[in-house]
mmCIF file of C-alpha atoms in Angstrom:
data_model
loop_
_atom_site.group_PDB
_atom_site.id
_atom_site.type_symbol
_atom_site.label_atom_id
_atom_site.label_comp_id
_atom_site.label_asym_id
_atom_site.label_seq_id
_atom_site.Cartn_x
_atom_site.Cartn_y
_atom_site.Cartn_z
ATOM 1 C CA GLU A 522 -16.342 -10.188 5.047
ATOM 2 C CA PRO A 523 -18.097 -7.244 6.732
ATOM 3 C CA GLU A 524 -19.296 -4.553 4.387
ATOM 4 C CA VAL A 525 -21.083 -1.219 4.348
ATOM 5 C CA THR A 526 -24.573 -1.567 2.901
ATOM 6 C CA GLN A 527 -26.511 1.254 1.265
ATOM 7 C CA THR A 528 -30.124 1.484 0.146
ATOM 8 C CA PRO A 529 -31.560 2.216 -2.285
ATOM 9 C CA SER A 530 -29.020 1.642 -5.044
ATOM 10 C CA HIS A 531 -30.806 4.136 -7.270
ATOM 11 C CA GLN A 532 -33.333 6.835 -6.421
ATOM 12 C CA VAL A 533 -35.107 9.169 -8.799
ATOM 13 C CA THR A 534 -36.853 12.137 -7.229
ATOM 14 C CA GLN A 535 -38.533 15.298 -8.378
ATOM 15 C CA MET A 536 -36.909 18.635 -7.691
ATOM 16 C CA GLY A 537 -38.073 20.026 -4.371
ATOM 17 C CA GLN A 538 -38.784 16.640 -2.818
ATOM 18 C CA GLU A 539 -37.034 15.210 0.228
ATOM 19 C CA VAL A 540 -34.979 12.033 0.048
ATOM 20 C CA ILE A 541 -33.463 9.809 2.697
ATOM 21 C CA LEU A 542 -30.455 7.708 1.869
ATOM 22 C CA ARG A 543 -29.761 4.819 4.175
ATOM 23 C CA CYS A 544 -26.592 3.094 5.252
ATOM 24 C CA VAL A 545 -25.677 0.235 7.534
ATOM 25 C CA PRO A 546 -22.029 0.694 8.533
ATOM 26 C CA ILE A 547 -19.731 -2.132 9.508
ATOM 27 C CA SER A 548 -20.610 -3.200 13.027
ATOM 28 C CA ASN A 549 -18.092 -2.125 15.684
ATOM 29 C CA HIS A 550 -16.976 0.795 13.535
ATOM 30 C CA LEU A 551 -17.256 4.110 15.303
ATOM 31 C CA TYR A 552 -16.737 6.689 12.545
ATOM 32 C CA PHE A 553 -19.282 7.213 9.787
ATOM 33 C CA TYR A 554 -19.140 9.405 6.727
ATOM 34 C CA TRP A 555 -21.074 10.573 3.724
ATOM 35 C CA TYR A 556 -19.280 11.456 0.514
ATOM 36 C CA ARG A 557 -20.675 12.286 -2.879
ATOM 37 C CA GLN A 558 -19.378 12.107 -6.428
ATOM 38 C CA ILE A 559 -20.951 14.115 -9.192
ATOM 39 C CA LEU A 560 -20.535 12.347 -12.539
ATOM 40 C CA GLY A 561 -17.012 12.833 -13.845
ATOM 41 C CA GLN A 562 -15.838 14.704 -10.757
ATOM 42 C CA LYS A 563 -13.877 14.003 -7.594
ATOM 43 C CA VAL A 564 -15.219 12.201 -4.565
ATOM 44 C CA GLU A 565 -16.164 14.987 -2.129
ATOM 45 C CA PHE A 566 -16.487 14.821 1.637
ATOM 46 C CA LEU A 567 -19.848 15.851 3.049
ATOM 47 C CA VAL A 568 -19.931 14.985 6.741
ATOM 48 C CA SER A 569 -18.399 12.810 9.425
ATOM 49 C CA PHE A 570 -20.229 11.443 12.437
ATOM 50 C CA TYR A 571 -18.832 10.114 15.670
ATOM 51 C CA ASN A 572 -20.325 9.396 19.049
ATOM 52 C CA ASN A 573 -23.804 10.295 17.838
ATOM 53 C CA GLU A 574 -22.921 13.736 16.614
ATOM 54 C CA ILE A 575 -21.432 15.492 13.621
ATOM 55 C CA SER A 576 -17.664 15.792 14.050
ATOM 56 C CA GLU A 577 -16.943 17.660 10.817
ATOM 57 C CA LYS A 578 -18.869 18.921 7.813
ATOM 58 C CA SER A 579 -17.947 20.503 4.517
ATOM 59 C CA GLU A 580 -19.229 23.704 2.972
ATOM 60 C CA ILE A 581 -21.490 21.566 0.806
ATOM 61 C CA PHE A 582 -23.270 20.241 3.888
ATOM 62 C CA ASP A 583 -25.582 23.173 4.484
ATOM 63 C CA ASP A 584 -29.027 23.353 6.064
ATOM 64 C CA GLN A 585 -30.435 21.308 3.212
ATOM 65 C CA PHE A 586 -28.663 18.248 4.566
ATOM 66 C CA SER A 587 -28.926 16.355 7.829
ATOM 67 C CA VAL A 588 -27.641 13.071 9.195
ATOM 68 C CA GLU A 589 -29.035 10.800 11.828
ATOM 69 C CA ARG A 590 -28.332 7.502 13.503
ATOM 70 C CA PRO A 591 -31.870 6.554 14.445
ATOM 71 C CA ASP A 592 -30.906 3.210 15.967
ATOM 72 C CA GLY A 593 -27.788 1.195 16.668
ATOM 73 C CA SER A 594 -27.220 0.145 13.069
ATOM 74 C CA ASN A 595 -28.597 2.609 10.521
ATOM 75 C CA PHE A 596 -27.000 5.877 9.458
ATOM 76 C CA THR A 597 -29.070 8.158 7.237
ATOM 77 C CA LEU A 598 -28.551 11.197 5.066
ATOM 78 C CA LYS A 599 -31.596 13.383 4.499
ATOM 79 C CA ILE A 600 -31.638 15.897 1.673
ATOM 80 C CA ARG A 601 -34.473 18.379 1.883
ATOM 81 C CA SER A 602 -35.885 20.225 -1.112
ATOM 82 C CA THR A 603 -33.641 18.507 -3.647
ATOM 83 C CA LYS A 604 -32.113 20.482 -6.500
ATOM 84 C CA LEU A 605 -30.955 19.342 -9.918
ATOM 85 C CA GLU A 606 -27.333 19.807 -8.838
ATOM 86 C CA ASP A 607 -27.816 17.287 -6.022
ATOM 87 C CA SER A 608 -27.772 14.538 -8.648
ATOM 88 C CA ALA A 609 -24.733 12.415 -7.809
ATOM 89 C CA MET A 610 -23.529 9.137 -6.350
ATOM 90 C CA TYR A 611 -23.701 9.275 -2.580
ATOM 91 C CA PHE A 612 -21.335 7.008 -0.693
ATOM 92 C CA CYS A 613 -21.503 6.043 2.934
ATOM 93 C CA ALA A 614 -18.278 4.967 4.604
ATOM 94 C CA SER A 615 -17.248 3.715 7.994
ATOM 95 C CA ASP A 616 -13.969 3.108 9.708
ATOM 96 C CA GLY A 617 -12.837 1.544 12.913
ATOM 97 C CA GLY A 618 -9.914 3.914 13.380
ATOM 98 C CA ALA A 619 -7.606 2.983 10.516
ATOM 99 C CA GLU A 620 -9.062 2.914 7.017
ATOM 100 C CA ALA A 621 -12.454 3.830 5.594
ATOM 101 C CA PHE A 622 -14.555 1.294 3.726
ATOM 102 C CA PHE A 623 -17.185 2.495 1.300
ATOM 103 C CA GLY A 624 -20.644 1.204 0.567
ATOM 104 C CA GLN A 625 -21.721 0.511 -3.005
ATOM 105 C CA GLY A 626 -23.386 3.919 -3.241
ATOM 106 C CA THR A 627 -26.796 5.366 -4.005
ATOM 107 C CA ARG A 628 -27.227 7.020 -7.368
ATOM 108 C CA LEU A 629 -29.531 9.983 -6.823
ATOM 109 C CA THR A 630 -31.152 11.489 -9.881
ATOM 110 C CA VAL A 631 -33.138 14.697 -9.419
ATOM 111 C CA VAL A 632 -35.481 15.485 -12.290
ATOM 112 C CA GLN B 1283 -6.984 24.972 0.532
ATOM 113 C CA LYS B 1284 -5.614 21.472 0.869
ATOM 114 C CA GLU B 1285 -5.383 19.784 -2.499
ATOM 115 C CA VAL B 1286 -4.589 16.357 -3.847
ATOM 116 C CA GLU B 1287 -3.499 16.161 -7.481
ATOM 117 C CA GLN B 1288 -3.286 13.250 -9.883
ATOM 118 C CA ASN B 1289 -2.691 12.939 -13.586
ATOM 119 C CA SER B 1290 -6.067 12.022 -15.078
ATOM 120 C CA GLY B 1291 -4.552 9.697 -17.688
ATOM 121 C CA PRO B 1292 -5.398 7.434 -19.291
ATOM 122 C CA LEU B 1293 -2.265 5.494 -18.460
ATOM 123 C CA SER B 1294 -1.998 2.713 -20.992
ATOM 124 C CA VAL B 1295 0.002 -0.313 -19.822
ATOM 125 C CA PRO B 1296 0.684 -3.635 -21.584
ATOM 126 C CA GLU B 1297 -0.466 -6.714 -19.742
ATOM 127 C CA GLY B 1298 2.277 -7.973 -17.436
ATOM 128 C CA ALA B 1299 4.029 -4.611 -17.185
ATOM 129 C CA ILE B 1300 4.341 -2.279 -14.207
ATOM 130 C CA ALA B 1301 1.892 0.612 -13.881
ATOM 131 C CA SER B 1302 3.230 3.600 -11.980
ATOM 132 C CA LEU B 1303 0.804 6.167 -10.600
ATOM 133 C CA ASN B 1304 1.690 9.391 -8.832
ATOM 134 C CA CYS B 1305 -0.137 11.695 -6.450
ATOM 135 C CA THR B 1306 0.974 15.015 -4.975
ATOM 136 C CA TYR B 1307 -0.572 16.861 -2.084
ATOM 137 C CA SER B 1308 -0.354 20.416 -0.945
ATOM 138 C CA ASP B 1309 -0.029 20.362 2.801
ATOM 139 C CA ARG B 1310 2.625 18.963 5.060
ATOM 140 C CA GLY B 1311 0.107 18.518 7.869
ATOM 141 C CA SER B 1312 -0.962 15.170 6.513
ATOM 142 C CA GLN B 1313 -1.371 11.938 8.374
ATOM 143 C CA SER B 1314 -2.139 8.957 6.176
ATOM 144 C CA PHE B 1315 -2.417 8.224 2.491
ATOM 145 C CA PHE B 1316 -4.797 5.841 0.795
ATOM 146 C CA TRP B 1317 -5.109 4.287 -2.612
ATOM 147 C CA TYR B 1318 -8.559 3.267 -3.797
ATOM 148 C CA ARG B 1319 -9.599 1.573 -7.015
ATOM 149 C CA GLN B 1320 -12.875 2.620 -8.626
ATOM 150 C CA TYR B 1321 -14.493 0.796 -11.499
ATOM 151 C CA SER B 1322 -16.866 2.842 -13.614
ATOM 152 C CA GLY B 1323 -20.145 3.433 -11.790
ATOM 153 C CA LYS B 1324 -18.940 1.648 -8.660
ATOM 154 C CA SER B 1325 -17.726 2.737 -5.254
ATOM 155 C CA PRO B 1326 -14.100 3.248 -4.198
ATOM 156 C CA GLU B 1327 -12.461 0.015 -3.090
ATOM 157 C CA LEU B 1328 -9.534 0.261 -0.700
ATOM 158 C CA ILE B 1329 -6.254 -1.114 -2.041
ATOM 159 C CA MET B 1330 -3.861 -0.048 0.686
ATOM 160 C CA PHE B 1331 -2.751 2.777 2.915
ATOM 161 C CA ILE B 1332 0.617 4.125 4.013
ATOM 162 C CA TYR B 1333 1.632 6.621 6.683
ATOM 163 C CA SER B 1334 5.411 6.260 7.015
ATOM 164 C CA ASN B 1335 8.044 7.353 4.534
ATOM 165 C CA GLY B 1336 9.292 4.556 2.341
ATOM 166 C CA ASP B 1337 7.710 1.602 0.608
ATOM 167 C CA LYS B 1338 4.858 -0.668 1.615
ATOM 168 C CA GLU B 1339 4.075 -3.783 -0.365
ATOM 169 C CA ASP B 1340 0.833 -5.750 -0.517
ATOM 170 C CA GLY B 1341 0.713 -8.452 -3.151
ATOM 171 C CA ARG B 1342 1.179 -6.887 -6.589
ATOM 172 C CA PHE B 1343 0.818 -3.387 -5.169
ATOM 173 C CA THR B 1344 3.520 -1.171 -3.684
ATOM 174 C CA ALA B 1345 2.836 2.233 -2.193
ATOM 175 C CA GLN B 1346 5.702 4.698 -1.859
ATOM 176 C CA LEU B 1347 5.571 7.776 0.336
ATOM 177 C CA ASN B 1348 7.925 10.746 0.356
ATOM 178 C CA LYS B 1349 6.656 13.351 2.804
ATOM 179 C CA ALA B 1350 9.504 15.787 2.164
ATOM 180 C CA SER B 1351 8.563 15.962 -1.508
ATOM 181 C CA GLN B 1352 4.844 15.636 -0.751
ATOM 182 C CA TYR B 1353 4.104 12.778 -3.076
ATOM 183 C CA VAL B 1354 2.797 9.280 -2.814
ATOM 184 C CA SER B 1355 2.884 6.713 -5.590
ATOM 185 C CA LEU B 1356 1.391 3.343 -6.377
ATOM 186 C CA LEU B 1357 3.067 0.623 -8.405
ATOM 187 C CA ILE B 1358 1.045 -2.208 -9.866
ATOM 188 C CA ARG B 1359 3.238 -5.136 -10.887
ATOM 189 C CA ASP B 1360 2.240 -7.745 -13.456
ATOM 190 C CA SER B 1361 -0.703 -5.606 -14.568
ATOM 191 C CA GLN B 1362 -3.817 -7.502 -15.599
ATOM 192 C CA PRO B 1363 -6.762 -6.388 -17.759
ATOM 193 C CA SER B 1364 -8.876 -6.552 -14.567
ATOM 194 C CA ASP B 1365 -6.687 -3.768 -13.140
ATOM 195 C CA SER B 1366 -8.212 -1.396 -15.687
ATOM 196 C CA ALA B 1367 -9.957 1.159 -13.491
ATOM 197 C CA THR B 1368 -9.572 4.624 -12.036
ATOM 198 C CA TYR B 1369 -7.151 4.805 -9.114
ATOM 199 C CA LEU B 1370 -7.922 7.382 -6.468
ATOM 200 C CA CYS B 1371 -5.380 8.857 -4.112
ATOM 201 C CA ALA B 1372 -6.796 10.132 -0.822
ATOM 202 C CA VAL B 1373 -5.165 12.006 2.028
ATOM 203 C CA LEU B 1374 -6.197 12.034 5.662
ATOM 204 C CA TRP B 1375 -5.056 15.300 7.152
ATOM 205 C CA ALA B 1376 -3.702 15.501 10.677
ATOM 206 C CA ALA B 1377 -6.484 17.919 11.627
ATOM 207 C CA GLY B 1378 -9.859 16.274 11.245
ATOM 208 C CA ASN B 1379 -10.783 12.802 10.045
ATOM 209 C CA LYS B 1380 -12.024 13.334 6.514
ATOM 210 C CA LEU B 1381 -10.438 12.069 3.318
ATOM 211 C CA THR B 1382 -9.570 14.480 0.528
ATOM 212 C CA PHE B 1383 -9.508 12.729 -2.826
ATOM 213 C CA GLY B 1384 -7.592 13.441 -5.972
ATOM 214 C CA GLY B 1385 -9.367 13.311 -9.289
ATOM 215 C CA GLY B 1386 -8.049 9.840 -10.056
ATOM 216 C CA THR B 1387 -5.850 8.306 -12.725
ATOM 217 C CA ARG B 1388 -7.514 6.102 -15.302
ATOM 218 C CA VAL B 1389 -5.472 2.994 -16.057
ATOM 219 C CA LEU B 1390 -5.976 0.844 -19.148
ATOM 220 C CA VAL B 1391 -4.236 -2.526 -19.229
ATOM 221 C CA LYS B 1392 -4.099 -3.873 -22.769
ATOM 222 C CA PRO B 1393 -3.836 -7.626 -23.405
#
């Protein structure tokens, strides 16, 4: 069964460093998303991506964040100058027009 | 602000019984409604979605939607200990293509 794949599963980084979270969406899906979940809190929308451009972004998704689809398969989230409050589970999702399927997540710990 | 609300629980259910979970949402401009299951430390796993008023059944799960009253519910029949998880309600609004999640209801199925 097709699935969304995320790497790494866990990343520890020092405050102020840049991190890149990677995702391989389900092939033939056209819509890609990043969500995050701070421990004990709701899953929050960050950004959606369609046709090689951002289609919607939340207030959280400020200049610190960027997304890219560098090739036909990968979808990345870059977080510049990480802060302690960026520590969370980051989920990539994709959908083919009906329902969104989530990857297993990357646990980002900023120390 | 569009909101999705769920009782945080825990909802304790004897094995074999029916678990009933509710979700309310704040805006009538909604499109589709999703139920996800999330085990601790894992990613949301899609159970089912519904977009028309009424009931939709899939195996042991039934989703019920009432747009006039702005609620959606999930019934889990013949609950099993493996159903113990947090159940997330998510709404796809008519404007945009992002999911807004509720805080989840924790379900405990006791043998």
